[in-house]
PDB file of C-alpha atoms in Angstrom:
ATOM      1  CA  ASP A 760     -15.044 -20.354  -2.322  1.00  0.00           C
ATOM      2  CA  ALA A 761     -17.431 -19.242  -4.676  1.00  0.00           C
ATOM      3  CA  LYS A 762     -17.718 -22.002  -7.724  1.00  0.00           C
ATOM      4  CA  THR A 763     -17.019 -20.347 -10.775  1.00  0.00           C
ATOM      5  CA  THR A 764     -17.715 -20.995 -14.631  1.00  0.00           C
ATOM      6  CA  GLN A 765     -15.783 -20.422 -17.037  1.00  0.00           C
ATOM      7  CA  PRO A 766     -15.931 -21.484 -21.055  1.00  0.00           C
ATOM      8  CA  THR A 767     -13.998 -25.473 -22.123  1.00  0.00           C
ATOM      9  CA  SER A 768     -12.387 -23.875 -24.871  1.00  0.00           C
ATOM     10  CA  MET A 769     -11.212 -20.659 -27.585  1.00  0.00           C
ATOM     11  CA  ASP A 770      -9.562 -19.492 -29.960  1.00  0.00           C
ATOM     12  CA  CYS A 771      -7.215 -16.457 -30.421  1.00  0.00           C
ATOM     13  CA  ALA A 772      -5.195 -15.738 -33.524  1.00  0.00           C
ATOM     14  CA  GLU A 773      -1.402 -15.037 -32.244  1.00  0.00           C
ATOM     15  CA  GLY A 774      -1.375 -10.625 -31.771  1.00  0.00           C
ATOM     16  CA  ARG A 775      -4.576 -10.441 -30.557  1.00  0.00           C
ATOM     17  CA  ALA A 776      -6.323  -9.207 -27.371  1.00  0.00           C
ATOM     18  CA  ALA A 777      -6.999 -12.990 -25.706  1.00  0.00           C
ATOM     19  CA  ASN A 778      -9.985 -11.446 -24.049  1.00  0.00           C
ATOM     20  CA  LEU A 779     -11.674 -15.010 -21.038  1.00  0.00           C
ATOM     21  CA  PRO A 780     -14.752 -14.369 -19.324  1.00  0.00           C
ATOM     22  CA  CYS A 781     -15.239 -16.123 -15.765  1.00  0.00           C
ATOM     23  CA  ASN A 782     -18.574 -15.685 -13.576  1.00  0.00           C
ATOM     24  CA  HIS A 783     -18.613 -15.977  -9.978  1.00  0.00           C
ATOM     25  CA  SER A 784     -22.050 -14.896  -9.436  1.00  0.00           C
ATOM     26  CA  THR A 785     -22.636 -16.144  -5.879  1.00  0.00           C
ATOM     27  CA  ILE A 786     -19.605 -14.316  -5.307  1.00  0.00           C
ATOM     28  CA  SER A 787     -18.840 -12.509  -1.944  1.00  0.00           C
ATOM     29  CA  GLY A 788     -18.051  -9.101  -0.322  1.00  0.00           C
ATOM     30  CA  ASN A 789     -14.730  -9.774   0.663  1.00  0.00           C
ATOM     31  CA  GLU A 790     -13.656 -12.645  -1.560  1.00  0.00           C
ATOM     32  CA  TYR A 791     -10.609 -11.777  -3.999  1.00  0.00           C
ATOM     33  CA  VAL A 792     -10.332 -13.270  -8.189  1.00  0.00           C
ATOM     34  CA  TYR A 793      -7.752 -14.713  -8.628  1.00  0.00           C
ATOM     35  CA  TRP A 794      -5.996 -15.613 -12.567  1.00  0.00           C
ATOM     36  CA  TYR A 795      -3.598 -18.784 -12.981  1.00  0.00           C
ATOM     37  CA  ARG A 796      -2.330 -20.230 -15.671  1.00  0.00           C
ATOM     38  CA  GLN A 797      -1.033 -24.255 -16.610  1.00  0.00           C
ATOM     39  CA  ILE A 798       0.990 -24.975 -19.891  1.00  0.00           C
ATOM     40  CA  HIS A 799       1.556 -27.835 -20.519  1.00  0.00           C
ATOM     41  CA  SER A 800       3.521 -30.543 -17.417  1.00  0.00           C
ATOM     42  CA  GLN A 801       4.659 -27.412 -15.201  1.00  0.00           C
ATOM     43  CA  GLY A 802       2.887 -26.015 -12.514  1.00  0.00           C
ATOM     44  CA  PRO A 803       0.074 -23.257 -12.266  1.00  0.00           C
ATOM     45  CA  GLN A 804       1.947 -19.831 -13.024  1.00  0.00           C
ATOM     46  CA  TYR A 805       0.339 -16.876 -10.789  1.00  0.00           C
ATOM     47  CA  ILE A 806      -1.564 -14.339 -13.333  1.00  0.00           C
ATOM     48  CA  ILE A 807      -3.276 -11.616 -11.695  1.00  0.00           C
ATOM     49  CA  HIS A 808      -6.432 -11.109  -9.092  1.00  0.00           C
ATOM     50  CA  GLY A 809      -8.715  -8.797  -7.702  1.00  0.00           C
ATOM     51  CA  LEU A 810     -11.202  -7.316  -5.438  1.00  0.00           C
ATOM     52  CA  LYS A 811     -13.234  -4.486  -6.610  1.00  0.00           C
ATOM     53  CA  ASN A 812     -11.237  -2.250  -8.945  1.00  0.00           C
ATOM     54  CA  ASN A 813      -9.636  -3.542 -12.464  1.00  0.00           C
ATOM     55  CA  GLU A 814      -5.937  -4.590 -12.506  1.00  0.00           C
ATOM     56  CA  THR A 815      -3.345  -4.471 -15.061  1.00  0.00           C
ATOM     57  CA  ASN A 816       0.028  -5.502 -14.465  1.00  0.00           C
ATOM     58  CA  GLU A 817       3.155  -6.831 -16.941  1.00  0.00           C
ATOM     59  CA  MET A 818       1.092 -10.056 -17.989  1.00  0.00           C
ATOM     60  CA  ALA A 819      -2.267  -8.951 -18.230  1.00  0.00           C
ATOM     61  CA  SER A 820      -5.402  -6.788 -17.467  1.00  0.00           C
ATOM     62  CA  LEU A 821      -8.307  -7.513 -14.960  1.00  0.00           C
ATOM     63  CA  ILE A 822     -11.682  -6.271 -15.334  1.00  0.00           C
ATOM     64  CA  ILE A 823     -14.531  -7.177 -13.109  1.00  0.00           C
ATOM     65  CA  THR A 824     -17.875  -5.469 -13.370  1.00  0.00           C
ATOM     66  CA  GLU A 825     -19.144  -3.268 -11.005  1.00  0.00           C
ATOM     67  CA  ASP A 826     -22.124  -6.219  -9.238  1.00  0.00           C
ATOM     68  CA  ARG A 827     -18.406  -8.367  -9.178  1.00  0.00           C
ATOM     69  CA  LYS A 828     -20.830 -11.031 -10.103  1.00  0.00           C
ATOM     70  CA  SER A 829     -18.552 -11.503 -14.049  1.00  0.00           C
ATOM     71  CA  SER A 830     -14.624 -10.772 -14.320  1.00  0.00           C
ATOM     72  CA  THR A 831     -12.576 -10.347 -17.841  1.00  0.00           C
ATOM     73  CA  LEU A 832      -8.952 -11.621 -17.602  1.00  0.00           C
ATOM     74  CA  ILE A 833      -7.389  -9.573 -21.133  1.00  0.00           C
ATOM     75  CA  LEU A 834      -4.079 -10.707 -22.381  1.00  0.00           C
ATOM     76  CA  PRO A 835      -4.035  -7.661 -24.506  1.00  0.00           C
ATOM     77  CA  HIS A 836      -1.876  -9.170 -27.384  1.00  0.00           C
ATOM     78  CA  ALA A 837      -1.568 -12.756 -27.843  1.00  0.00           C
ATOM     79  CA  THR A 838       1.030 -15.016 -28.778  1.00  0.00           C
ATOM     80  CA  LEU A 839       2.153 -18.493 -29.286  1.00  0.00           C
ATOM     81  CA  ARG A 840       3.174 -19.758 -25.370  1.00  0.00           C
ATOM     82  CA  ASP A 841       0.137 -17.645 -24.420  1.00  0.00           C
ATOM     83  CA  THR A 842      -1.490 -21.197 -25.542  1.00  0.00           C
ATOM     84  CA  ALA A 843      -2.265 -22.907 -22.123  1.00  0.00           C
ATOM     85  CA  VAL A 844      -5.240 -23.955 -20.148  1.00  0.00           C
ATOM     86  CA  TYR A 845      -6.317 -20.489 -17.611  1.00  0.00           C
ATOM     87  CA  TYR A 846      -8.467 -20.956 -14.055  1.00  0.00           C
ATOM     88  CA  CYS A 847     -10.404 -18.328 -12.524  1.00  0.00           C
ATOM     89  CA  ILE A 848     -11.132 -18.305  -8.913  1.00  0.00           C
ATOM     90  CA  VAL A 849     -12.252 -16.732  -6.138  1.00  0.00           C
ATOM     91  CA  ARG A 850     -10.984 -16.684  -2.532  1.00  0.00           C
ATOM     92  CA  VAL A 851     -12.592 -15.626   0.906  1.00  0.00           C
ATOM     93  CA  GLU A 852     -10.418 -13.646   2.819  1.00  0.00           C
ATOM     94  CA  ILE A 853     -10.177 -14.459   6.532  1.00  0.00           C
ATOM     95  CA  PRO A 854      -7.958 -11.926   8.564  1.00  0.00           C
ATOM     96  CA  GLY A 855      -5.575 -14.634  10.805  1.00  0.00           C
ATOM     97  CA  ASN A 856      -5.003 -18.097  10.237  1.00  0.00           C
ATOM     98  CA  ALA A 857      -7.375 -19.296   8.500  1.00  0.00           C
ATOM     99  CA  GLY A 858      -5.469 -21.384   5.250  1.00  0.00           C
ATOM    100  CA  ASN A 859      -4.710 -20.683   1.906  1.00  0.00           C
ATOM    101  CA  MET A 860      -6.303 -23.611  -0.134  1.00  0.00           C
ATOM    102  CA  LEU A 861      -7.829 -22.913  -3.781  1.00  0.00           C
ATOM    103  CA  THR A 862     -10.263 -25.467  -5.721  1.00  0.00           C
ATOM    104  CA  PHE A 863      -9.912 -25.025  -9.316  1.00  0.00           C
ATOM    105  CA  GLY A 864     -12.741 -25.622 -11.382  1.00  0.00           C
ATOM    106  CA  GLY A 865     -11.687 -27.085 -15.123  1.00  0.00           C
ATOM    107  CA  GLY A 866     -10.467 -23.740 -16.538  1.00  0.00           C
ATOM    108  CA  THR A 867     -10.322 -22.268 -20.218  1.00  0.00           C
ATOM    109  CA  ARG A 868      -8.128 -23.647 -22.504  1.00  0.00           C
ATOM    110  CA  LEU A 869      -6.781 -21.378 -24.795  1.00  0.00           C
ATOM    111  CA  MET A 870      -4.964 -21.955 -27.937  1.00  0.00           C
ATOM    112  CA  VAL A 871      -3.554 -18.492 -29.665  1.00  0.00           C
ATOM    113  CA  LYS A 872      -3.088 -20.050 -33.383  1.00  0.00           C
ATOM    114  CA  PRO A 873      -0.768 -18.165 -35.805  1.00  0.00           C
TER     115      PRO A 873
ATOM    116  CA  LYS B1188      14.453 -14.196  -5.287  1.00  0.00           C
ATOM    117  CA  ALA B1189      14.291 -18.243  -5.798  1.00  0.00           C
ATOM    118  CA  GLY B1190      10.487 -20.224  -6.462  1.00  0.00           C
ATOM    119  CA  VAL B1191       8.603 -23.185  -5.038  1.00  0.00           C
ATOM    120  CA  THR B1192      11.356 -26.117  -5.360  1.00  0.00           C
ATOM    121  CA  GLN B1193      10.068 -29.944  -5.291  1.00  0.00           C
ATOM    122  CA  THR B1194      12.092 -32.485  -6.205  1.00  0.00           C
ATOM    123  CA  PRO B1195      12.555 -35.460  -7.617  1.00  0.00           C
ATOM    124  CA  ARG B1196      11.031 -34.390 -10.638  1.00  0.00           C
ATOM    125  CA  TYR B1197      10.149 -37.047 -11.705  1.00  0.00           C
ATOM    126  CA  LEU B1198       9.929 -40.885 -10.315  1.00  0.00           C
ATOM    127  CA  ILE B1199       8.882 -44.044 -10.515  1.00  0.00           C
ATOM    128  CA  LYS B1200       7.395 -45.820  -8.101  1.00  0.00           C
ATOM    129  CA  THR B1201       5.885 -49.920  -7.640  1.00  0.00           C
ATOM    130  CA  ARG B1202       2.317 -50.313  -6.597  1.00  0.00           C
ATOM    131  CA  GLY B1203       2.938 -50.953  -3.112  1.00  0.00           C
ATOM    132  CA  GLN B1204       6.056 -49.444  -2.432  1.00  0.00           C
ATOM    133  CA  GLN B1205       5.967 -45.693  -0.503  1.00  0.00           C
ATOM    134  CA  VAL B1206       7.082 -42.586  -1.997  1.00  0.00           C
ATOM    135  CA  THR B1207       8.532 -38.970  -0.567  1.00  0.00           C
ATOM    136  CA  LEU B1208       8.345 -35.585  -2.125  1.00  0.00           C
ATOM    137  CA  SER B1209      10.298 -32.388  -0.904  1.00  0.00           C
ATOM    138  CA  CYS B1210       9.092 -28.993  -1.463  1.00  0.00           C
ATOM    139  CA  SER B1211      11.137 -26.190  -0.542  1.00  0.00           C
ATOM    140  CA  PRO B1212       8.752 -23.087  -0.177  1.00  0.00           C
ATOM    141  CA  ILE B1213       9.919 -19.136  -0.730  1.00  0.00           C
ATOM    142  CA  SER B1214      11.912 -17.751   1.296  1.00  0.00           C
ATOM    143  CA  GLY B1215       9.968 -15.602   4.104  1.00  0.00           C
ATOM    144  CA  HIS B1216       6.734 -18.169   2.732  1.00  0.00           C
ATOM    145  CA  ARG B1217       5.199 -20.883   5.976  1.00  0.00           C
ATOM    146  CA  SER B1218       2.336 -21.808   4.557  1.00  0.00           C
ATOM    147  CA  VAL B1219       3.087 -24.423   1.939  1.00  0.00           C
ATOM    148  CA  SER B1220       0.605 -26.261   0.456  1.00  0.00           C
ATOM    149  CA  TRP B1221       0.009 -29.860  -1.481  1.00  0.00           C
ATOM    150  CA  TYR B1222      -2.323 -30.595  -4.479  1.00  0.00           C
ATOM    151  CA  GLN B1223      -3.091 -33.473  -6.197  1.00  0.00           C
ATOM    152  CA  GLN B1224      -3.947 -33.816 -10.688  1.00  0.00           C
ATOM    153  CA  THR B1225      -4.779 -35.931 -12.460  1.00  0.00           C
ATOM    154  CA  PRO B1226      -6.350 -36.598 -16.138  1.00  0.00           C
ATOM    155  CA  GLY B1227      -9.763 -37.343 -14.412  1.00  0.00           C
ATOM    156  CA  GLN B1228      -9.978 -35.949 -11.428  1.00  0.00           C
ATOM    157  CA  GLY B1229      -8.531 -32.350 -12.825  1.00  0.00           C
ATOM    158  CA  LEU B1230      -6.053 -30.463  -9.640  1.00  0.00           C
ATOM    159  CA  GLN B1231      -7.179 -31.358  -5.782  1.00  0.00           C
ATOM    160  CA  PHE B1232      -6.369 -29.757  -2.873  1.00  0.00           C
ATOM    161  CA  LEU B1233      -4.956 -32.437  -0.851  1.00  0.00           C
ATOM    162  CA  PHE B1234      -3.891 -30.701   3.083  1.00  0.00           C
ATOM    163  CA  GLU B1235      -2.367 -27.356   3.773  1.00  0.00           C
ATOM    164  CA  TYR B1236       1.185 -27.114   6.563  1.00  0.00           C
ATOM    165  CA  PHE B1237       1.789 -23.629   8.529  1.00  0.00           C
ATOM    166  CA  SER B1238       3.418 -23.412  11.659  1.00  0.00           C
ATOM    167  CA  GLU B1239       4.487 -27.229  11.482  1.00  0.00           C
ATOM    168  CA  THR B1240       0.636 -27.591  11.953  1.00  0.00           C
ATOM    169  CA  GLN B1241      -1.717 -28.774   9.477  1.00  0.00           C
ATOM    170  CA  ARG B1242      -4.457 -26.477   8.869  1.00  0.00           C
ATOM    171  CA  ASN B1243      -6.391 -27.855   6.741  1.00  0.00           C
ATOM    172  CA  LYS B1244      -7.413 -31.226   4.712  1.00  0.00           C
ATOM    173  CA  GLY B1245      -8.575 -32.779   2.129  1.00  0.00           C
ATOM    174  CA  ASN B1246     -10.860 -35.038   1.306  1.00  0.00           C
ATOM    175  CA  PHE B1247      -8.157 -38.175   0.899  1.00  0.00           C
ATOM    176  CA  PRO B1248      -6.859 -41.359   1.981  1.00  0.00           C
ATOM    177  CA  GLY B1249      -4.853 -42.150   5.381  1.00  0.00           C
ATOM    178  CA  ARG B1250      -2.413 -42.794   3.003  1.00  0.00           C
ATOM    179  CA  PHE B1251      -1.723 -39.346   1.755  1.00  0.00           C
ATOM    180  CA  SER B1252       0.618 -37.160   4.718  1.00  0.00           C
ATOM    181  CA  GLY B1253       2.719 -34.434   5.109  1.00  0.00           C
ATOM    182  CA  ARG B1254       4.294 -33.237   7.522  1.00  0.00           C
ATOM    183  CA  GLN B1255       6.531 -29.344   7.778  1.00  0.00           C
ATOM    184  CA  PHE B1256       9.831 -28.912   8.951  1.00  0.00           C
ATOM    185  CA  SER B1257      10.742 -25.227  11.198  1.00  0.00           C
ATOM    186  CA  ASN B1258      12.115 -24.458   8.597  1.00  0.00           C
ATOM    187  CA  SER B1259       8.668 -23.924   6.062  1.00  0.00           C
ATOM    188  CA  ARG B1260      10.255 -26.768   3.821  1.00  0.00           C
ATOM    189  CA  SER B1261       7.902 -29.517   3.178  1.00  0.00           C
ATOM    190  CA  GLU B1262       7.558 -33.343   2.712  1.00  0.00           C
ATOM    191  CA  MET B1263       4.658 -35.127   1.576  1.00  0.00           C
ATOM    192  CA  ASN B1264       3.965 -39.001   1.574  1.00  0.00           C
ATOM    193  CA  VAL B1265       2.291 -41.750   0.051  1.00  0.00           C
ATOM    194  CA  SER B1266       2.123 -45.304   1.129  1.00  0.00           C
ATOM    195  CA  THR B1267       1.241 -48.334  -0.136  1.00  0.00           C
ATOM    196  CA  LEU B1268       1.513 -47.031  -3.366  1.00  0.00           C
ATOM    197  CA  GLU B1269      -1.844 -47.539  -6.002  1.00  0.00           C
ATOM    198  CA  LEU B1270      -2.013 -47.282 -10.111  1.00  0.00           C
ATOM    199  CA  GLY B1271      -4.007 -44.202  -9.657  1.00  0.00           C
ATOM    200  CA  ASP B1272      -1.714 -42.836  -7.403  1.00  0.00           C
ATOM    201  CA  SER B1273       0.047 -41.781 -10.560  1.00  0.00           C
ATOM    202  CA  ALA B1274      -0.470 -37.625 -11.003  1.00  0.00           C
ATOM    203  CA  LEU B1275       1.800 -34.962 -11.221  1.00  0.00           C
ATOM    204  CA  TYR B1276       1.753 -33.571  -7.274  1.00  0.00           C
ATOM    205  CA  LEU B1277       2.056 -29.700  -6.805  1.00  0.00           C
ATOM    206  CA  CYS B1278       3.802 -27.968  -3.940  1.00  0.00           C
ATOM    207  CA  ALA B1279       2.660 -24.242  -2.831  1.00  0.00           C
ATOM    208  CA  SER B1280       3.753 -21.758  -0.929  1.00  0.00           C
ATOM    209  CA  SER B1281       2.177 -18.481   0.326  1.00  0.00           C
ATOM    210  CA  LEU B1282       2.822 -15.707   3.427  1.00  0.00           C
ATOM    211  CA  GLY B1283       0.411 -17.274   5.166  1.00  0.00           C
ATOM    212  CA  ARG B1284      -1.959 -14.872   7.158  1.00  0.00           C
ATOM    213  CA  GLY B1285      -5.154 -14.103   5.734  1.00  0.00           C
ATOM    214  CA  THR B1286      -6.170 -15.589   2.568  1.00  0.00           C
ATOM    215  CA  GLY B1287      -7.285 -13.184   0.200  1.00  0.00           C
ATOM    216  CA  ARG B1288      -4.787 -10.783  -0.470  1.00  0.00           C
ATOM    217  CA  ASN B1289      -1.323 -13.550  -0.044  1.00  0.00           C
ATOM    218  CA  THR B1290      -0.619 -15.259  -3.353  1.00  0.00           C
ATOM    219  CA  ILE B1291       0.069 -18.557  -3.872  1.00  0.00           C
ATOM    220  CA  TYR B1292       2.820 -19.853  -6.306  1.00  0.00           C
ATOM    221  CA  PHE B1293       3.253 -22.747  -7.304  1.00  0.00           C
ATOM    222  CA  GLY B1294       6.666 -25.463  -8.524  1.00  0.00           C
ATOM    223  CA  GLU B1295       6.329 -27.424 -11.567  1.00  0.00           C
ATOM    224  CA  GLY B1296       5.833 -30.528  -9.373  1.00  0.00           C
ATOM    225  CA  SER B1297       6.497 -33.881  -9.575  1.00  0.00           C
ATOM    226  CA  TRP B1298       5.657 -36.295 -11.675  1.00  0.00           C
ATOM    227  CA  LEU B1299       4.689 -39.503 -10.076  1.00  0.00           C
ATOM    228  CA  THR B1300       3.788 -42.995 -12.129  1.00  0.00           C
ATOM    229  CA  VAL B1301       3.174 -45.894  -9.986  1.00  0.00           C
ATOM    230  CA  VAL B1302       3.935 -49.069 -12.366  1.00  0.00           C
TER     231      VAL B1302
END
């Protein structure tokens, strides 16, 4: 899977949008961008994923650049409960029973402050 | 729909003992994978099972093993425990077919402390 680069940490004011960047300059055309977050002592929580187009769900929006070499996760109105480590991961699309595994980097530690 | 369930949530073992951790995937999911998380190494892939067969394996010693049952439930076993095996062990499940499109969901993990 392609390697990702994320800032080690970020701060965000409560109620403001949190924009978390991720670089994946070696991404291939069949690789998806996935975002997870991990709140202390809990399992990683799936947030959103995308291939080419921007995506939005009830938790967040994912903006992928046209060349797909970077993406941004947007939490529109951050709350204190959004304080967590956010992981950006790229996964390859392989037809058939080729396997499911994720390669985690260090992620971004987002601190939402009052 | 119930999520991925792991048991036990917390356990303490003595060095040299063995431990078995259990995972029930989301209903309908046939792929189960295991991860180890430590402060020093982060989240690392252990192995993945699909239809009772190990499909992928990470870079861990043979003391770490697993299996999957016909109902997709999975267990992992660590024998001859070492202090460095103290970690959060995470189970994850997905539908299993294809990779990029099928989301992987994680359980809350089992905290293992080796003393």
